[in-house]
Amino acid sequence: MVFYMPTRLISGKDCLLNSQNEFKTLGKKALIITGKNSALRSGVLLDLHKVLSESGITYVIFDKIMENPTLDIVCEGSQVLLENACDFLIGIGGGSPIDAAKAISIMAANDLKYREIYSPDKFNSAYPLVAIPTTSGTGSEVTQYSVITDVQNNQKAGFGHHLCFPKISFLDPKYTLSMSETVTRDTAIDALSHLLEGLYSNKRNPLIYPIIFAGFKLIYDNLPLCLDSPVNLTYREKLQQASVYGGMVIAQTSTTLQHSIGYPLTTNFHVSHGKANGLVMQQIMELYYPHIKTEIDALFAFAGITKIDFYRWIDNFEMKLDHHISEEFIASKTSEVMQSRNMANNPFEVDAEIVKELFRTLEAY
Ligand code: NAP
Ligand code: FE
């Protein structure tokens, strides 16, 4: 197995404020990619302004990134990057702005047109990227993946390339304190999904099991505590650590059906990414259990719980799908799920009937 994680991770209290020298190597002008609120509300922008000014770096802000960023916004951001002749990018926020920053960098550097962003064989270069996460979920700060929505085809799809790994990521849990209860829960469930899928994936390897087990336990123990005490920095730090573990894991193993089946729930019903994973978490574990029994049993033994304890734990979050899943929806979305690139990583061959049955289980929720 190859373990590849080329991102320089800098963590700890005020790590961004103390990193003038890190930025000086990246260029003279930055393009900051972010959403409407998170860069300001988390406090990142204030710290970043200080550190960039002290380093003699000017910047342009592109703050139009929405949840589940679209191909159109990536094209627009790529134009802004080129028109302003920026040397590097800084993605601030959850997975949406960080993924968008990766796609903007690749599109601009390789002069790509629209859907070519889904063709990694066309990627030859990238601008340096700094990632500053404000959620604890996607692990995008340490992955080579980006997930972009093609609105014209009503389809959410990811791509991956080693050029998309951020050069540097700054991890300070204080930036995650301002997350709402729902965003805290859903993003942690996404991180949990990454950890579990690292165990399910046919690219799983015992070398990474300690990271998976430790990340799982961090979320199992700390998510309920964090939801009860949202301004407790220690709980926030543990969830941020687990999210990075999840990213490190899927950077090696990729994700599976659990992610593929969630994408249509997001594009069609606006279910958040993490919740979409949570809605099928138990069903997928049951489906895979006979194939991954030894590994899953070892995970629960490490955490000191049973599978039933885990299912009760998930049930406590009361994630529900407030939409009817019609047979028409299932018929139209099953082929999309089957074509998703994550389907190559399932622990056994999953056919269309299994996908349809999984969609049907959501009706009962
Ligand atoms: P997100 O879509 O980036 O953000 C969700 C919401 O939370 C937004 O409204 C955002 O506000 C807000 N927010 C973020 N940080 C905040 C903070 N500190 N305080 C207050 N509000 C905050 O959520 P995400 O779950 O992190 O990212 C999901 C995306 O990442 C999906 O598109 C998913 O497919 C993708 N993903 C990528 C990978 C990967 O490896 N690259 C893996 C899994 C998922 P703003 O609108 O102001 O930003
Ligand atoms: Fe995810």
Coordinates of C-alpha atoms and ligand atoms in Angstrom, one line a residue:
M1 CA 0.0 0.0 0.0
V2 CA 1.1 3.5 -0.7
F3 CA 0.3 6.1 1.9
Y4 CA 0.4 9.5 0.3
M5 CA -0.3 12.8 2.1
P6 CA 1.8 15.6 0.7
T7 CA -0.1 18.4 2.5
R8 CA 1.9 20.3 5.1
L9 CA -0.5 20.4 8.1
I10 CA 0.0 23.2 10.6
S11 CA -2.2 22.9 13.7
G12 CA -2.7 24.5 17.1
K13 CA -3.9 27.6 18.8
D14 CA -3.3 30.7 16.6
C15 CA -1.2 28.7 14.1
L16 CA -2.3 30.9 11.2
L17 CA -1.4 34.1 13.0
N18 CA 2.2 32.8 13.6
S19 CA 2.8 31.6 10.0
Q20 CA 4.0 34.7 8.0
N21 CA 7.0 32.7 6.6
E22 CA 4.8 29.9 5.3
F23 CA 3.0 32.4 3.0
K24 CA 6.1 34.2 1.7
T25 CA 7.1 31.1 -0.3
L26 CA 3.7 31.0 -2.2
G27 CA 3.7 34.3 -4.1
K28 CA 2.8 38.0 -3.9
K29 CA -0.9 37.9 -4.6
A30 CA -3.6 35.6 -3.3
L31 CA -7.1 34.8 -4.4
I32 CA -9.2 34.0 -1.3
I33 CA -12.1 31.6 -2.1
T34 CA -14.9 31.4 0.4
G35 CA -18.7 31.4 1.0
K36 CA -20.9 34.3 2.1
N37 CA -20.5 34.1 5.9
S38 CA -18.1 31.4 7.2
A39 CA -14.8 33.2 6.6
L40 CA -16.0 36.2 8.6
R41 CA -18.1 34.4 11.3
S42 CA -15.3 31.9 12.0
G43 CA -12.7 34.7 12.5
V44 CA -10.4 33.4 9.8
L45 CA -10.6 36.5 7.6
L46 CA -9.5 38.7 10.4
D47 CA -6.4 36.5 11.2
L48 CA -5.6 36.0 7.6
H49 CA -5.7 39.8 6.8
K50 CA -3.2 40.3 9.6
V51 CA -0.8 37.6 8.5
L52 CA -1.0 38.4 4.8
S53 CA -0.4 42.2 5.5
E54 CA 2.6 41.3 7.6
S55 CA 4.0 39.1 4.8
G56 CA 3.5 41.8 2.2
I57 CA 1.0 39.8 0.3
T58 CA -2.0 41.4 -1.4
Y59 CA -5.3 39.6 -2.0
V60 CA -8.6 39.5 -3.9
I61 CA -11.7 37.9 -2.3
F62 CA -14.1 35.7 -4.3
D63 CA -16.9 35.0 -1.8
K64 CA -19.6 33.6 -4.0
I65 CA -19.2 29.9 -3.2
M66 CA -22.5 28.2 -2.3
E67 CA -23.1 24.8 -0.7
N68 CA -22.4 22.1 -3.2
P69 CA -20.5 24.4 -5.6
T70 CA -21.4 24.5 -9.2
L71 CA -19.4 24.2 -12.4
D72 CA -20.6 27.8 -13.3
I73 CA -19.1 29.3 -10.1
V74 CA -15.9 27.4 -10.7
C75 CA -15.7 28.9 -14.2
E76 CA -16.3 32.4 -12.8
G77 CA -13.7 31.9 -10.1
S78 CA -11.2 30.7 -12.6
Q79 CA -11.7 34.0 -14.7
V80 CA -11.2 36.1 -11.5
L81 CA -8.0 34.2 -10.8
L82 CA -6.6 34.8 -14.3
E83 CA -7.8 38.5 -14.6
N84 CA -6.2 39.4 -11.3
A85 CA -3.0 37.4 -12.0
C86 CA -3.0 35.8 -8.6
D87 CA -0.1 33.5 -7.7
F88 CA -1.9 31.2 -5.3
L89 CA -5.3 30.4 -3.7
I90 CA -6.6 30.3 -0.1
G91 CA -9.8 28.3 0.4
I92 CA -11.6 29.2 3.6
G93 CA -14.7 27.3 4.8
G94 CA -16.2 23.9 4.7
G95 CA -15.7 21.4 2.0
S96 CA -17.6 23.6 -0.5
P97 CA -15.2 26.5 -0.7
I98 CA -12.1 24.3 -0.4
D99 CA -13.3 21.9 -3.1
A100 CA -14.2 25.0 -5.3
A101 CA -10.7 26.4 -4.8
K102 CA -9.2 23.1 -6.0
A103 CA -11.4 23.1 -9.1
I104 CA -10.7 26.8 -9.8
S105 CA -7.0 26.3 -9.6
I106 CA -7.0 23.3 -11.9
M107 CA -9.4 24.9 -14.4
A108 CA -7.3 28.1 -14.7
A109 CA -3.9 26.4 -14.7
N110 CA -4.9 24.0 -17.5
D111 CA -7.2 26.2 -19.5
L112 CA -10.0 23.7 -19.1
K113 CA -13.5 24.2 -20.5
Y114 CA -16.5 23.4 -18.3
R115 CA -17.0 19.6 -17.9
E116 CA -13.3 19.0 -18.7
I117 CA -12.9 19.5 -14.9
Y118 CA -14.1 15.9 -14.5
S119 CA -11.2 14.6 -16.7
P120 CA -8.1 14.3 -14.5
D121 CA -6.1 13.0 -17.5
K122 CA -6.1 16.7 -18.7
F123 CA -4.6 18.1 -15.5
N124 CA -0.9 19.0 -15.9
S125 CA -0.4 21.8 -13.4
A126 CA -2.1 23.6 -10.5
Y127 CA -1.7 26.8 -8.5
P128 CA -0.5 26.4 -4.9
L129 CA -3.5 26.1 -2.5
V130 CA -3.8 26.9 1.2
A131 CA -6.8 25.4 2.9
I132 CA -8.3 26.7 6.2
P133 CA -11.2 24.5 7.3
T134 CA -14.1 26.0 9.3
T135 CA -16.1 22.7 9.5
S136 CA -15.0 19.3 10.8
G137 CA -16.2 16.9 8.2
T138 CA -15.0 16.6 4.6
G139 CA -11.3 16.3 5.3
S140 CA -10.9 18.2 2.0
E141 CA -7.9 20.0 3.6
V142 CA -5.9 16.7 3.2
T143 CA -7.5 15.1 0.2
Q144 CA -6.9 15.2 -3.6
Y145 CA -10.7 15.3 -4.2
S146 CA -13.1 17.9 -5.2
V147 CA -16.9 17.5 -5.6
I148 CA -18.6 19.8 -8.1
T149 CA -22.3 20.0 -9.1
D150 CA -23.2 20.1 -12.8
V151 CA -26.5 21.9 -12.6
Q152 CA -27.3 21.4 -16.3
N153 CA -27.3 17.7 -15.8
N154 CA -28.6 17.8 -12.2
Q155 CA -25.6 15.7 -11.2
K156 CA -23.0 16.0 -8.4
A157 CA -19.7 14.3 -9.1
G158 CA -16.2 14.2 -7.8
F159 CA -12.8 14.0 -9.3
G160 CA -9.4 13.4 -7.8
H161 CA -5.8 14.2 -8.8
H162 CA -2.6 14.5 -6.8
L163 CA -2.3 18.1 -8.0
C164 CA -5.4 18.9 -5.9
F165 CA -3.8 18.2 -2.5
P166 CA -3.5 21.6 -0.7
K167 CA 0.1 22.7 -0.2
I168 CA -0.6 23.8 3.3
S169 CA -3.6 23.4 5.6
F170 CA -4.1 25.3 8.9
L171 CA -6.1 23.6 11.6
D172 CA -7.3 25.8 14.4
P173 CA -10.4 24.5 16.2
K174 CA -11.4 28.0 17.2
Y175 CA -12.5 28.5 13.6
T176 CA -15.1 25.8 14.0
L177 CA -16.8 27.2 17.2
S178 CA -19.3 29.2 15.2
M179 CA -20.8 26.2 13.4
S180 CA -24.5 25.7 14.0
E181 CA -25.8 22.6 15.8
T182 CA -27.0 21.1 12.4
V183 CA -23.7 21.9 10.6
T184 CA -21.7 20.4 13.5
R185 CA -23.8 17.2 13.5
D186 CA -23.9 16.7 9.7
T187 CA -20.2 17.4 9.1
A188 CA -19.1 15.1 11.9
I189 CA -21.4 12.4 10.3
D190 CA -19.6 13.0 7.0
A191 CA -16.2 12.5 8.7
L192 CA -17.6 9.3 10.4
S193 CA -18.7 8.1 7.0
H194 CA -15.2 8.6 5.5
L195 CA -13.7 6.6 8.4
L196 CA -16.1 3.7 8.0
E197 CA -15.8 3.7 4.2
G198 CA -12.0 3.4 4.6
L199 CA -12.8 0.2 6.4
Y200 CA -15.3 -1.0 3.7
S201 CA -13.3 0.0 0.6
N202 CA -11.7 -2.7 -1.4
K203 CA -8.6 -0.6 -1.0
R204 CA -8.6 -1.0 2.8
N205 CA -5.3 -1.9 4.4
P206 CA -4.5 -2.8 8.0
L207 CA -1.8 0.0 7.9
I208 CA -4.5 2.6 8.2
Y209 CA -6.9 0.8 10.6
P210 CA -5.4 2.6 13.7
I211 CA -6.3 5.9 12.1
I212 CA -9.8 4.7 11.3
F213 CA -10.3 3.3 14.8
A214 CA -9.0 6.3 16.6
G215 CA -11.1 8.7 14.4
F216 CA -14.3 6.6 14.9
K217 CA -13.8 6.7 18.7
L218 CA -13.2 10.5 18.7
I219 CA -16.5 11.1 17.0
Y220 CA -18.4 8.5 18.9
D221 CA -17.3 10.0 22.2
N222 CA -17.2 13.7 21.4
L223 CA -20.0 14.5 19.0
P224 CA -22.8 14.2 21.6
L225 CA -20.6 16.2 24.1
C226 CA -19.9 18.9 21.5
L227 CA -23.6 19.3 20.7
D228 CA -24.3 19.7 24.4
S229 CA -21.4 22.2 24.9
P230 CA -20.8 23.9 21.5
V231 CA -18.3 26.4 22.7
N232 CA -16.0 23.8 24.4
L233 CA -12.8 24.1 22.4
T234 CA -11.6 20.6 23.5
Y235 CA -14.6 18.8 21.9
R236 CA -14.2 21.0 18.8
E237 CA -10.5 20.0 18.6
K238 CA -11.3 16.3 18.8
L239 CA -13.9 16.5 16.0
Q240 CA -11.4 18.5 13.9
Q241 CA -8.8 15.8 14.5
A242 CA -11.3 13.0 13.5
S243 CA -12.2 14.9 10.3
V244 CA -8.5 15.1 9.3
Y245 CA -8.2 11.4 10.0
G246 CA -11.2 10.7 7.8
G247 CA -9.6 12.8 5.0
M248 CA -6.2 11.0 5.4
V249 CA -8.1 7.7 5.1
I250 CA -10.2 8.4 2.0
A251 CA -7.1 10.0 0.3
Q252 CA -5.9 6.3 0.3
T253 CA -9.1 4.3 0.0
S254 CA -11.6 6.6 -1.7
T255 CA -15.3 6.4 -0.7
T256 CA -17.9 3.8 -1.7
L257 CA -21.6 3.3 -2.4
Q258 CA -22.4 5.1 0.8
H259 CA -21.3 8.4 -0.7
S260 CA -22.6 7.6 -4.2
I261 CA -26.2 7.1 -3.0
G262 CA -26.1 10.3 -1.0
Y263 CA -25.3 12.6 -4.0
P264 CA -28.8 12.4 -5.6
L265 CA -30.4 13.1 -2.2
T266 CA -28.4 16.3 -2.0
T267 CA -29.0 17.4 -5.6
N268 CA -32.8 16.6 -5.6
F269 CA -33.9 17.2 -2.0
H270 CA -31.2 19.6 -0.8
V271 CA -30.2 17.2 2.0
S272 CA -26.8 18.2 3.4
H273 CA -23.9 16.0 2.4
G274 CA -23.3 14.7 5.9
K275 CA -26.9 13.9 6.6
A276 CA -27.2 12.1 3.2
N277 CA -24.5 9.8 4.4
G278 CA -26.1 9.4 7.8
L279 CA -29.4 8.4 6.4
V280 CA -27.9 5.2 4.9
M281 CA -25.2 4.5 7.4
Q282 CA -26.9 1.6 9.2
Q283 CA -28.2 0.0 6.0
I284 CA -24.8 0.1 4.4
M285 CA -23.1 -1.3 7.5
E286 CA -25.7 -4.2 7.4
L287 CA -25.1 -4.7 3.7
Y288 CA -21.3 -4.8 4.0
Y289 CA -21.1 -6.6 7.4
P290 CA -20.9 -10.2 6.2
H291 CA -18.0 -9.2 3.9
I292 CA -16.1 -7.0 6.4
K293 CA -17.1 -8.8 9.7
T294 CA -13.6 -9.2 11.1
E295 CA -12.8 -5.5 10.5
I296 CA -16.1 -4.1 11.8
D297 CA -16.0 -6.3 14.9
A298 CA -12.4 -5.1 15.6
L299 CA -13.6 -1.5 15.3
F300 CA -16.3 -2.0 17.8
A301 CA -14.0 -4.0 20.2
F302 CA -11.6 -1.0 20.0
A303 CA -14.4 1.5 20.8
G304 CA -15.7 -0.8 23.6
I305 CA -19.2 -0.9 22.1
T306 CA -21.5 -3.2 20.1
K307 CA -23.0 -2.7 16.7
I308 CA -26.4 -2.2 18.4
D309 CA -24.9 0.5 20.6
F310 CA -23.7 2.3 17.5
Y311 CA -27.1 2.1 15.8
R312 CA -28.7 3.5 18.9
W313 CA -26.1 6.3 18.9
I314 CA -27.0 7.2 15.3
D315 CA -30.7 7.0 16.0
N316 CA -30.3 9.6 18.8
F317 CA -29.5 12.2 16.2
E318 CA -32.9 11.8 14.6
M319 CA -31.9 12.3 11.0
K320 CA -35.0 12.0 8.8
L321 CA -35.6 12.4 5.1
D322 CA -38.6 14.7 4.7
H323 CA -39.3 13.6 1.2
H324 CA -41.1 10.8 -0.6
I325 CA -38.8 8.6 -2.6
S326 CA -40.9 7.6 -5.5
E327 CA -40.3 4.6 -7.8
E328 CA -39.7 7.1 -10.6
F329 CA -37.0 8.8 -8.6
I330 CA -35.4 5.4 -7.9
A331 CA -35.6 4.3 -11.5
S332 CA -34.0 7.6 -12.7
K333 CA -31.3 7.8 -10.0
T334 CA -30.1 4.2 -9.8
S335 CA -28.1 4.4 -13.1
E336 CA -26.5 7.6 -11.9
V337 CA -25.4 5.9 -8.7
M338 CA -24.1 2.8 -10.6
Q339 CA -22.0 5.1 -12.8
S340 CA -20.4 7.0 -9.9
R341 CA -16.7 6.5 -9.7
N342 CA -16.9 5.4 -6.0
M343 CA -18.7 2.2 -7.0
A344 CA -15.3 0.7 -8.0
N345 CA -14.4 0.6 -4.3
N346 CA -17.2 -1.5 -2.8
P347 CA -16.2 -4.6 -0.9
F348 CA -18.2 -6.7 -3.3
E349 CA -20.0 -6.1 -6.6
V350 CA -23.1 -4.1 -5.9
D351 CA -25.8 -4.4 -8.5
A352 CA -28.6 -2.0 -9.5
E353 CA -31.2 -4.1 -7.5
I354 CA -29.2 -3.5 -4.3
V355 CA -29.1 0.2 -4.9
K356 CA -32.9 0.3 -5.5
E357 CA -33.6 -1.6 -2.3
L358 CA -31.4 0.8 -0.4
F359 CA -33.3 3.8 -1.8
R360 CA -36.5 2.1 -0.7
T361 CA -35.3 1.8 2.9
L362 CA -35.3 5.6 3.0
E363 CA -39.1 5.6 2.7
A364 CA -39.4 4.0 6.1
Y365 CA -37.4 6.9 7.7
Ligands
NAP1 P1 -20.2 23.5 3.4 O1 -21.2 23.3 2.3 O2 -18.8 23.9 3.1 O3 -20.8 24.5 4.5 C1 -22.1 24.2 5.0 C2 -22.7 25.5 5.7 O4 -22.0 25.8 6.8 C3 -22.6 26.8 4.8 O5 -23.7 27.5 5.0 C4 -21.4 27.5 5.4 O6 -21.5 28.9 5.3 C5 -21.5 27.1 6.9 N1 -20.3 27.2 7.7 C6 -19.1 26.6 7.4 N2 -18.2 26.8 8.4 C7 -18.9 27.6 9.3 C8 -18.5 28.2 10.6 N3 -17.3 28.0 11.1 N4 -19.4 28.9 11.2 C9 -20.7 29.1 10.7 N5 -21.1 28.6 9.5 C10 -20.2 27.8 8.8 O7 -20.2 22.1 4.3 P2 -19.2 20.9 4.3 O8 -20.0 19.7 4.8 O9 -18.0 21.2 5.0 O10 -18.8 20.6 2.8 C11 -19.7 19.8 2.0 C12 -19.1 19.7 0.6 O11 -17.9 19.1 0.6 C13 -20.1 18.9 -0.3 O12 -20.1 19.5 -1.6 C14 -19.4 17.5 -0.3 O13 -19.7 16.8 -1.5 C15 -17.9 17.9 -0.3 N6 -17.0 16.9 0.1 C16 -15.7 16.9 -0.3 C17 -14.8 15.9 0.1 C18 -13.4 16.0 -0.4 O14 -12.6 15.1 -0.1 N7 -13.0 17.0 -1.1 C19 -15.2 14.9 1.0 C20 -16.6 14.9 1.4 C21 -17.4 15.9 1.0 P3 -20.9 29.7 4.0 O15 -22.0 29.6 3.0 O16 -20.6 31.1 4.5 O17 -19.7 29.0 3.5
FE2 FE -18.0 13.2 2.3

